[in-house]
Amino acid sequence: MRVLSLILLALVIAPSAQAKQGRTFYTDEVMAQVRRKLEQHDWAKRQAAGTREACDWVLRMSDQELWDFVPPPEQVRALNVHFGADCPVHGTEIHRAGGHYPWTMSRDRPFKLKCPVGGEEYPSNDFQPWNLEGVKGKPETGAGFVDKGIGWQDDKGRRYWFVGTYIFWQRWQRDILPAVRSLANAYLLTGDPAYARKCAVLLARIANDYERFDYPTQAYHNGRWPAGINGRILDYIWETGTINSFARAYDAVFPALAADAELRAFLKGKGIADVSAHVERKMFHVMARDIMRGFIRGNAGMHQEALAMLAIVLPNDDTEQGPTTAQMRDWLMLGGGEIEDLLWNGFYRDGHGGESSPSYSSGWCTHFYKIADLLPRLGVDIWSNPKLKKMADVGLDLALAGA
């Protein structure tokens, strides 16, 4: 009966009949709440000021500088320098000093890593971007720790990915991905089109190459080269966060895209006549297909939340453009998203998710609460499921056990 009722619900909900015309996640109601909080609360004002400050370095760049700041897909990304013993001088000691991901790096020292044990920097050369040799290229050898983008190899055959680690952690994880989020939020908070333009430049640049990002063949991951695991910019689990934040950012800046003549002129010079169509076709529909075919799949709740966000942000009923809103919704509930099944059979009776530890299992609860908040916008309501109440209680129950 539960599945039958869900099928009937899906049948009576009409799919969207038009392409995106305005914001569909950051609705007028949501934005009114944001404005009220900014007017009433000092903490909200501080958060807004911090968001604007986080964008300052991006605003100082020209559109062309920002375009060039994004690494091409073929530039190697490395989760680690050398898995298990990252430093060629201090070996495993670096992990005792700095943890699993131990290196110090910053935007101010491009492509340089600093060891927390001895304070020395790697590589010894100044890397000139970019290196597109990928799996066909050979690492540098000999004295000096020289890395020209695809690593340095010692006399015992151990390869160290200094530049690739900087690109993965600093350029992508600390610079570009947070910048997309911060710029979008700053535009929401201020209405200043300068923030929206820089966000759009980044989204358009990444969309230009998105389908060429191929983590299995372009990344070093936990000792494996090439990585051999799914993903695009990041691996198949963490990429769900990229999808979620990019979709939100696109919805946030959407009203500014058509109105910005400077943006249109810049992107026209890159061969992009319509930034919205470009970003949707070349990136967001690719992302939706990736999730629905299992190429991108996080821990339970992560990929479902990402696809729900895409379904909300991309109203579509044209299968030639990409997965439709209805197809995405149905996949979430009755297809590979397994939301209906997981609620009844994936969560334990106490509300915990069925994963390896309390921390990972609680992630199920966090993501499913976000999913439950998103689904009504797609015509589906799961709040009445008793497991949602159990998810709220299980953390308290666990904390009190044996007290």
GROMACS .gro file of C-alpha atoms in nm:
model
  403
    1MET     CA    1   0.000   0.000   0.000
    2ARG     CA    2   0.283   0.241   0.077
    3VAL     CA    3   0.434   0.197  -0.270
    4LEU     CA    4   0.091   0.212  -0.438
    5SER     CA    5   0.004   0.539  -0.265
    6LEU     CA    6   0.339   0.685  -0.367
    7ILE     CA    7   0.282   0.585  -0.730
    8LEU     CA    8  -0.062   0.747  -0.724
    9LEU     CA    9   0.089   1.060  -0.573
   10ALA     CA   10   0.348   1.073  -0.850
   11LEU     CA   11   0.078   1.038  -1.115
   12VAL     CA   12  -0.127   1.332  -0.994
   13ILE     CA   13   0.166   1.572  -0.967
   14ALA     CA   14   0.208   1.753  -1.297
   15PRO     CA   15   0.567   1.795  -1.413
   16SER     CA   16   0.702   2.142  -1.474
   17ALA     CA   17   0.590   2.275  -1.810
   18GLN     CA   18   0.868   2.525  -1.868
   19ALA     CA   19   1.238   2.586  -1.834
   20LYS     CA   20   1.379   2.778  -1.541
   21GLN     CA   21   1.231   3.128  -1.523
   22GLY     CA   22   1.348   3.236  -1.179
   23ARG     CA   23   1.462   3.112  -0.841
   24THR     CA   24   1.300   2.787  -0.738
   25PHE     CA   25   1.493   2.710  -0.419
   26TYR     CA   26   1.554   3.058  -0.279
   27THR     CA   27   1.189   3.159  -0.308
   28ASP     CA   28   1.046   3.498  -0.214
   29GLU     CA   29   0.936   3.347   0.118
   30VAL     CA   30   1.286   3.221   0.195
   31MET     CA   31   1.442   3.555   0.106
   32ALA     CA   32   1.190   3.742   0.322
   33GLN     CA   33   1.300   3.526   0.617
   34VAL     CA   34   1.664   3.606   0.541
   35ARG     CA   35   1.593   3.979   0.537
   36ARG     CA   36   1.405   3.961   0.866
   37LYS     CA   37   1.695   3.784   1.034
   38LEU     CA   38   1.942   4.039   0.902
   39GLU     CA   39   1.726   4.319   1.041
   40GLN     CA   40   1.669   4.157   1.380
   41HIS     CA   41   1.984   3.966   1.477
   42ASP     CA   42   2.345   4.072   1.528
   43TRP     CA   43   2.468   3.716   1.464
   44ALA     CA   44   2.307   3.733   1.118
   45LYS     CA   45   2.479   4.065   1.046
   46ARG     CA   46   2.814   3.914   1.151
   47GLN     CA   47   2.760   3.613   0.928
   48ALA     CA   48   2.676   3.839   0.634
   49ALA     CA   49   2.988   4.047   0.693
   50GLY     CA   50   3.198   3.730   0.708
   51THR     CA   51   3.049   3.606   0.384
   52ARG     CA   52   3.132   3.930   0.204
   53GLU     CA   53   3.484   3.927   0.346
   54ALA     CA   54   3.535   3.569   0.221
   55CYS     CA   55   3.475   3.698  -0.134
   56ASP     CA   56   3.723   3.985  -0.129
   57TRP     CA   57   4.007   3.790  -0.288
   58VAL     CA   58   3.781   3.685  -0.577
   59LEU     CA   59   3.653   4.037  -0.642
   60ARG     CA   60   4.011   4.157  -0.679
   61MET     CA   61   4.059   3.924  -0.977
   62SER     CA   62   3.956   4.009  -1.330
   63ASP     CA   63   3.711   3.778  -1.502
   64GLN     CA   64   3.996   3.641  -1.716
   65GLU     CA   65   4.218   3.582  -1.413
   66LEU     CA   66   3.935   3.395  -1.244
   67TRP     CA   67   3.871   3.190  -1.559
   68ASP     CA   68   4.239   3.094  -1.571
   69PHE     CA   69   4.243   3.016  -1.198
   70VAL     CA   70   4.040   2.697  -1.255
   71PRO     CA   71   4.258   2.391  -1.328
   72PRO     CA   72   4.171   2.190  -1.640
   73PRO     CA   73   4.036   1.837  -1.587
   74GLU     CA   74   4.360   1.674  -1.704
   75GLN     CA   75   4.564   1.839  -1.429
   76VAL     CA   76   4.621   1.566  -1.170
   77ARG     CA   77   4.439   1.594  -0.837
   78ALA     CA   78   4.587   1.405  -0.542
   79LEU     CA   79   4.412   1.321  -0.217
   80ASN     CA   80   4.750   1.241  -0.060
   81VAL     CA   81   5.114   1.319  -0.136
   82HIS     CA   82   5.226   0.958  -0.074
   83PHE     CA   83   4.967   0.750   0.108
   84GLY     CA   84   5.077   0.638   0.455
   85ALA     CA   85   5.406   0.832   0.462
   86ASP     CA   86   5.342   1.166   0.298
   87CYS     CA   87   5.676   1.338   0.357
   88PRO     CA   88   5.989   1.224   0.167
   89VAL     CA   89   6.209   1.347   0.455
   90HIS     CA   90   6.004   1.278   0.769
   91GLY     CA   91   5.804   0.977   0.653
   92THR     CA   92   5.522   0.875   0.885
   93GLU     CA   93   5.621   1.137   1.143
   94ILE     CA   94   5.427   1.393   0.942
   95HIS     CA   95   5.103   1.212   1.026
   96ARG     CA   96   5.178   1.211   1.396
   97ALA     CA   97   5.231   1.586   1.374
   98GLY     CA   98   4.952   1.677   1.133
   99GLY     CA   99   4.701   1.394   1.112
  100HIS     CA  100   4.569   1.211   0.807
  101TYR     CA  101   4.586   1.518   0.581
  102PRO     CA  102   4.887   1.691   0.738
  103TRP     CA  103   5.019   1.954   0.500
  104THR     CA  104   5.005   2.331   0.549
  105MET     CA  105   4.924   2.530   0.235
  106SER     CA  106   4.773   2.862   0.136
  107ARG     CA  107   4.653   3.064  -0.159
  108ASP     CA  108   4.941   3.306  -0.101
  109ARG     CA  109   5.201   3.034  -0.176
  110PRO     CA  110   5.070   2.874  -0.496
  111PHE     CA  111   5.147   2.504  -0.541
  112LYS     CA  112   5.364   2.485  -0.227
  113LEU     CA  113   5.320   2.244   0.065
  114LYS     CA  114   5.480   2.298   0.407
  115CYS     CA  115   5.570   2.005   0.629
  116PRO     CA  116   5.447   2.048   0.988
  117VAL     CA  117   5.749   1.858   1.122
  118GLY     CA  118   6.048   2.035   0.969
  119GLY     CA  119   5.882   2.337   0.813
  120GLU     CA  120   6.041   2.272   0.472
  121GLU     CA  121   5.843   2.336   0.153
  122TYR     CA  122   5.774   2.108  -0.143
  123PRO     CA  123   5.828   2.100  -0.434
  124SER     CA  124   6.163   2.273  -0.469
  125ASN     CA  125   6.066   2.427  -0.806
  126ASP     CA  126   5.797   2.683  -0.888
  127PHE     CA  127   5.529   2.494  -1.076
  128GLN     CA  128   5.405   2.661  -1.396
  129PRO     CA  129   5.043   2.562  -1.460
  130TRP     CA  130   4.924   2.344  -1.619
  131ASN     CA  131   5.050   1.990  -1.689
  132LEU     CA  132   4.811   1.790  -1.907
  133GLU     CA  133   5.017   1.472  -1.950
  134GLY     CA  134   4.817   1.276  -1.691
  135VAL     CA  135   4.865   0.900  -1.692
  136LYS     CA  136   5.095   0.924  -1.994
  137GLY     CA  137   5.343   1.150  -1.816
  138LYS     CA  138   5.650   1.050  -1.618
  139PRO     CA  139   5.739   1.195  -1.277
  140GLU     CA  140   6.055   1.396  -1.219
  141THR     CA  141   6.343   1.211  -1.052
  142GLY     CA  142   6.674   1.293  -0.889
  143ALA     CA  143   6.769   1.543  -0.620
  144GLY     CA  144   6.563   1.849  -0.542
  145PHE     CA  145   6.201   1.728  -0.507
  146VAL     CA  146   6.102   1.878  -0.843
  147ASP     CA  147   5.736   1.837  -0.936
  148LYS     CA  148   5.616   1.966  -1.273
  149GLY     CA  149   5.257   1.868  -1.206
  150ILE     CA  150   5.265   1.488  -1.213
  151GLY     CA  151   5.485   1.414  -0.915
  152TRP     CA  152   5.842   1.345  -0.808
  153GLN     CA  153   5.982   0.993  -0.768
  154ASP     CA  154   6.265   0.894  -0.533
  155ASP     CA  155   6.537   0.635  -0.600
  156LYS     CA  156   6.321   0.362  -0.445
  157GLY     CA  157   6.036   0.421  -0.685
  158ARG     CA  158   5.813   0.605  -0.438
  159ARG     CA  159   5.611   0.880  -0.605
  160TYR     CA  160   5.516   1.202  -0.426
  161TRP     CA  161   5.232   1.419  -0.557
  162PHE     CA  162   5.313   1.765  -0.417
  163VAL     CA  163   5.144   1.978  -0.684
  164GLY     CA  164   4.846   1.743  -0.719
  165THR     CA  165   4.782   1.759  -0.344
  166TYR     CA  166   4.788   2.138  -0.349
  167ILE     CA  167   4.544   2.141  -0.640
  168PHE     CA  168   4.305   1.898  -0.470
  169TRP     CA  169   4.305   2.055  -0.125
  170GLN     CA  170   4.387   2.421  -0.176
  171ARG     CA  171   4.282   2.516  -0.528
  172TRP     CA  172   3.962   2.310  -0.531
  173GLN     CA  173   3.859   2.239  -0.173
  174ARG     CA  174   3.965   2.568  -0.009
  175ASP     CA  175   3.952   2.818  -0.294
  176ILE     CA  176   3.718   2.743  -0.584
  177LEU     CA  177   3.440   2.538  -0.424
  178PRO     CA  178   3.402   2.766  -0.118
  179ALA     CA  179   3.421   3.071  -0.347
  180VAL     CA  180   3.120   2.953  -0.548
  181ARG     CA  181   2.919   2.917  -0.225
  182SER     CA  182   3.038   3.245  -0.073
  183LEU     CA  183   2.980   3.451  -0.388
  184ALA     CA  184   2.628   3.314  -0.426
  185ASN     CA  185   2.548   3.383  -0.061
  186ALA     CA  186   2.697   3.732  -0.079
  187TYR     CA  187   2.471   3.808  -0.376
  188LEU     CA  188   2.168   3.680  -0.188
  189LEU     CA  189   2.256   3.900   0.109
  190THR     CA  190   2.348   4.218  -0.076
  191GLY     CA  191   2.200   4.209  -0.425
  192ASP     CA  192   2.535   4.336  -0.556
  193PRO     CA  193   2.574   4.197  -0.911
  194ALA     CA  194   2.954   4.188  -0.878
  195TYR     CA  195   2.921   3.879  -0.659
  196ALA     CA  196   2.682   3.711  -0.901
  197ARG     CA  197   2.909   3.782  -1.199
  198LYS     CA  198   3.215   3.620  -1.038
  199CYS     CA  199   3.006   3.321  -0.931
  200ALA     CA  200   2.872   3.286  -1.285
  201VAL     CA  201   3.222   3.303  -1.433
  202LEU     CA  202   3.329   3.013  -1.212
  203LEU     CA  203   3.017   2.808  -1.287
  204ALA     CA  204   3.052   2.869  -1.662
  205ARG     CA  205   3.423   2.783  -1.658
  206ILE     CA  206   3.370   2.458  -1.469
  207ALA     CA  207   3.067   2.367  -1.683
  208ASN     CA  208   3.279   2.416  -1.994
  209ASP     CA  209   3.489   2.114  -1.897
  210TYR     CA  210   3.271   1.929  -1.649
  211GLU     CA  211   3.207   1.617  -1.852
  212ARG     CA  212   3.583   1.581  -1.908
  213PHE     CA  213   3.652   1.563  -1.535
  214ASP     CA  214   3.715   1.193  -1.475
  215TYR     CA  215   3.842   1.111  -1.129
  216PRO     CA  216   3.916   0.744  -1.209
  217THR     CA  217   4.187   0.842  -1.459
  218GLN     CA  218   4.296   1.185  -1.334
  219ALA     CA  219   4.349   1.144  -0.959
  220TYR     CA  220   4.582   0.982  -0.706
  221HIS     CA  221   4.369   0.846  -0.423
  222ASN     CA  222   4.478   0.660  -0.110
  223GLY     CA  223   4.782   0.503  -0.276
  224ARG     CA  224   4.624   0.426  -0.613
  225TRP     CA  225   4.732   0.585  -0.942
  226PRO     CA  226   4.522   0.626  -1.135
  227ALA     CA  227   4.251   0.628  -0.870
  228GLY     CA  228   4.020   0.379  -1.037
  229ILE     CA  229   3.719   0.500  -0.840
  230ASN     CA  230   3.430   0.706  -0.971
  231GLY     CA  231   3.408   1.082  -0.946
  232ARG     CA  232   3.440   1.405  -1.137
  233ILE     CA  233   3.630   1.691  -0.971
  234LEU     CA  234   3.630   1.500  -0.641
  235ASP     CA  235   3.562   1.135  -0.569
  236TYR     CA  236   3.214   0.984  -0.602
  237ILE     CA  237   3.124   1.050  -0.237
  238TRP     CA  238   3.250   1.406  -0.195
  239GLU     CA  239   3.127   1.511  -0.539
  240THR     CA  240   2.773   1.497  -0.401
  241GLY     CA  241   2.860   1.806  -0.196
  242THR     CA  242   2.993   1.980  -0.507
  243ILE     CA  243   2.665   1.912  -0.688
  244ASN     CA  244   2.454   2.034  -0.398
  245SER     CA  245   2.643   2.359  -0.348
  246PHE     CA  246   2.667   2.436  -0.723
  247ALA     CA  247   2.291   2.386  -0.767
  248ARG     CA  248   2.216   2.620  -0.475
  249ALA     CA  249   2.462   2.877  -0.608
  250TYR     CA  250   2.310   2.871  -0.956
  251ASP     CA  251   1.963   2.925  -0.816
  252ALA     CA  252   2.091   3.213  -0.602
  253VAL     CA  253   2.253   3.407  -0.887
  254PHE     CA  254   2.001   3.318  -1.159
  255PRO     CA  255   1.818   3.655  -1.158
  256ALA     CA  256   2.142   3.840  -1.232
  257LEU     CA  257   2.261   3.629  -1.526
  258ALA     CA  258   2.056   3.775  -1.810
  259ALA     CA  259   2.084   4.131  -1.681
  260ASP     CA  260   2.465   4.152  -1.663
  261ALA     CA  261   2.592   4.290  -1.995
  262GLU     CA  262   2.955   4.268  -1.880
  263LEU     CA  263   2.915   3.900  -1.800
  264ARG     CA  264   2.743   3.829  -2.132
  265ALA     CA  265   3.019   4.004  -2.324
  266PHE     CA  266   3.295   3.817  -2.143
  267LEU     CA  267   3.133   3.476  -2.191
  268LYS     CA  268   3.050   3.550  -2.554
  269GLY     CA  269   3.425   3.577  -2.605
  270LYS     CA  270   3.451   3.223  -2.469
  271GLY     CA  271   3.191   3.094  -2.713
  272ILE     CA  272   2.908   3.092  -2.457
  273ALA     CA  273   2.598   3.271  -2.587
  274ASP     CA  274   2.358   3.172  -2.307
  275VAL     CA  275   2.516   3.109  -1.968
  276SER     CA  276   2.203   2.945  -1.823
  277ALA     CA  277   2.167   2.697  -2.107
  278HIS     CA  278   2.542   2.634  -2.098
  279VAL     CA  279   2.556   2.559  -1.726
  280GLU     CA  280   2.239   2.350  -1.724
  281ARG     CA  281   2.321   2.140  -2.032
  282LYS     CA  282   2.694   2.092  -1.985
  283MET     CA  283   2.703   2.050  -1.608
  284PHE     CA  284   2.377   2.010  -1.417
  285HIS     CA  285   2.215   1.757  -1.648
  286VAL     CA  286   2.543   1.565  -1.652
  287MET     CA  287   2.539   1.568  -1.272
  288ALA     CA  288   2.182   1.436  -1.264
  289ARG     CA  289   2.267   1.153  -1.504
  290ASP     CA  290   2.579   1.069  -1.302
  291ILE     CA  291   2.374   1.022  -0.987
  292MET     CA  292   2.097   0.828  -1.156
  293ARG     CA  293   2.343   0.585  -1.320
  294GLY     CA  294   2.534   0.533  -0.993
  295PHE     CA  295   2.855   0.704  -1.107
  296ILE     CA  296   2.821   0.954  -0.821
  297ARG     CA  297   2.696   0.796  -0.501
  298GLY     CA  298   2.772   0.904  -0.145
  299ASN     CA  299   2.682   0.762   0.191
  300ALA     CA  300   2.308   0.715   0.235
  301GLY     CA  301   2.130   1.046   0.193
  302MET     CA  302   2.411   1.235   0.023
  303HIS     CA  303   2.335   1.162  -0.342
  304GLN     CA  304   1.959   1.167  -0.275
  305GLU     CA  305   1.985   1.517  -0.129
  306ALA     CA  306   2.200   1.632  -0.422
  307LEU     CA  307   1.952   1.501  -0.682
  308ALA     CA  308   1.655   1.647  -0.493
  309MET     CA  309   1.828   1.985  -0.507
  310LEU     CA  310   1.889   1.946  -0.882
  311ALA     CA  311   1.524   1.851  -0.937
  312ILE     CA  312   1.412   2.168  -0.758
  313VAL     CA  313   1.660   2.401  -0.924
  314LEU     CA  314   1.614   2.259  -1.277
  315PRO     CA  315   1.245   2.251  -1.369
  316ASN     CA  316   1.240   2.043  -1.686
  317ASP     CA  317   0.992   1.830  -1.875
  318ASP     CA  318   1.199   1.784  -2.194
  319THR     CA  319   1.380   1.451  -2.202
  320GLU     CA  320   1.602   1.576  -2.484
  321GLN     CA  321   1.749   1.835  -2.248
  322GLY     CA  322   1.817   1.588  -1.968
  323PRO     CA  323   1.644   1.401  -1.686
  324THR     CA  324   1.306   1.559  -1.621
  325THR     CA  325   1.187   1.681  -1.284
  326ALA     CA  326   0.939   1.392  -1.270
  327GLN     CA  327   1.207   1.136  -1.359
  328MET     CA  328   1.437   1.266  -1.089
  329ARG     CA  329   1.159   1.263  -0.830
  330ASP     CA  330   1.053   0.909  -0.921
  331TRP     CA  331   1.415   0.786  -0.914
  332LEU     CA  332   1.455   0.932  -0.566
  333MET     CA  333   1.147   0.764  -0.423
  334LEU     CA  334   1.103   0.439  -0.613
  335GLY     CA  335   1.422   0.391  -0.818
  336GLY     CA  336   1.789   0.391  -0.734
  337GLY     CA  337   1.744   0.662  -0.470
  338GLU     CA  338   1.556   0.407  -0.256
  339ILE     CA  339   1.414   0.670  -0.019
  340GLU     CA  340   1.091   0.478   0.038
  341ASP     CA  341   1.277   0.152   0.096
  342LEU     CA  342   1.547   0.300   0.318
  343LEU     CA  343   1.295   0.464   0.547
  344TRP     CA  344   1.137   0.128   0.624
  345ASN     CA  345   1.426  -0.113   0.580
  346GLY     CA  346   1.751   0.084   0.592
  347PHE     CA  347   1.714   0.261   0.926
  348TYR     CA  348   1.706   0.062   1.248
  349ARG     CA  349   1.398   0.079   1.467
  350ASP     CA  350   1.577   0.315   1.705
  351GLY     CA  351   1.628   0.568   1.421
  352HIS     CA  352   1.995   0.507   1.349
  353GLY     CA  353   2.118   0.454   0.996
  354GLY     CA  354   2.259   0.118   0.903
  355GLU     CA  355   2.626   0.209   0.871
  356SER     CA  356   2.948   0.127   1.051
  357SER     CA  357   2.957   0.372   1.343
  358PRO     CA  358   2.737   0.617   1.534
  359SER     CA  359   2.901   0.907   1.350
  360TYR     CA  360   2.846   0.770   1.000
  361SER     CA  361   2.500   0.643   1.091
  362SER     CA  362   2.397   0.982   1.226
  363GLY     CA  363   2.491   1.127   0.886
  364TRP     CA  364   2.198   0.930   0.744
  365CYS     CA  365   1.967   1.112   0.985
  366THR     CA  366   2.111   1.454   0.900
  367HIS     CA  367   2.074   1.406   0.526
  368PHE     CA  368   1.728   1.250   0.548
  369TYR     CA  369   1.602   1.547   0.746
  370LYS     CA  370   1.730   1.774   0.469
  371ILE     CA  371   1.568   1.547   0.209
  372ALA     CA  372   1.238   1.555   0.398
  373ASP     CA  373   1.255   1.934   0.389
  374LEU     CA  374   1.318   1.937   0.011
  375LEU     CA  375   1.069   1.674  -0.109
  376PRO     CA  376   0.747   1.873  -0.055
  377ARG     CA  377   0.869   2.108  -0.329
  378LEU     CA  378   0.854   1.803  -0.556
  379GLY     CA  379   0.509   1.704  -0.433
  380VAL     CA  380   0.621   1.433  -0.187
  381ASP     CA  381   0.586   1.441   0.191
  382ILE     CA  382   0.769   1.188   0.410
  383TRP     CA  383   0.738   1.371   0.743
  384SER     CA  384   0.458   1.138   0.854
  385ASN     CA  385   0.692   0.839   0.846
  386PRO     CA  386   0.760   0.740   1.209
  387LYS     CA  387   1.130   0.689   1.139
  388LEU     CA  388   1.170   1.068   1.107
  389LYS     CA  389   1.072   1.108   1.474
  390LYS     CA  390   1.305   0.826   1.575
  391MET     CA  391   1.593   0.998   1.394
  392ALA     CA  392   1.543   1.302   1.614
  393ASP     CA  393   1.548   1.095   1.934
  394VAL     CA  394   1.831   0.853   1.867
  395GLY     CA  395   2.110   1.098   1.947
  396LEU     CA  396   1.959   1.171   2.288
  397ASP     CA  397   1.904   0.801   2.354
  398LEU     CA  398   2.264   0.722   2.261
  399ALA     CA  399   2.410   1.000   2.475
  400LEU     CA  400   2.213   0.886   2.780
  401ALA     CA  401   2.289   0.517   2.752
  402GLY     CA  402   2.479   0.399   3.060
  403ALA     CA  403   2.476   0.746   3.217
   0.00000   0.00000   0.00000
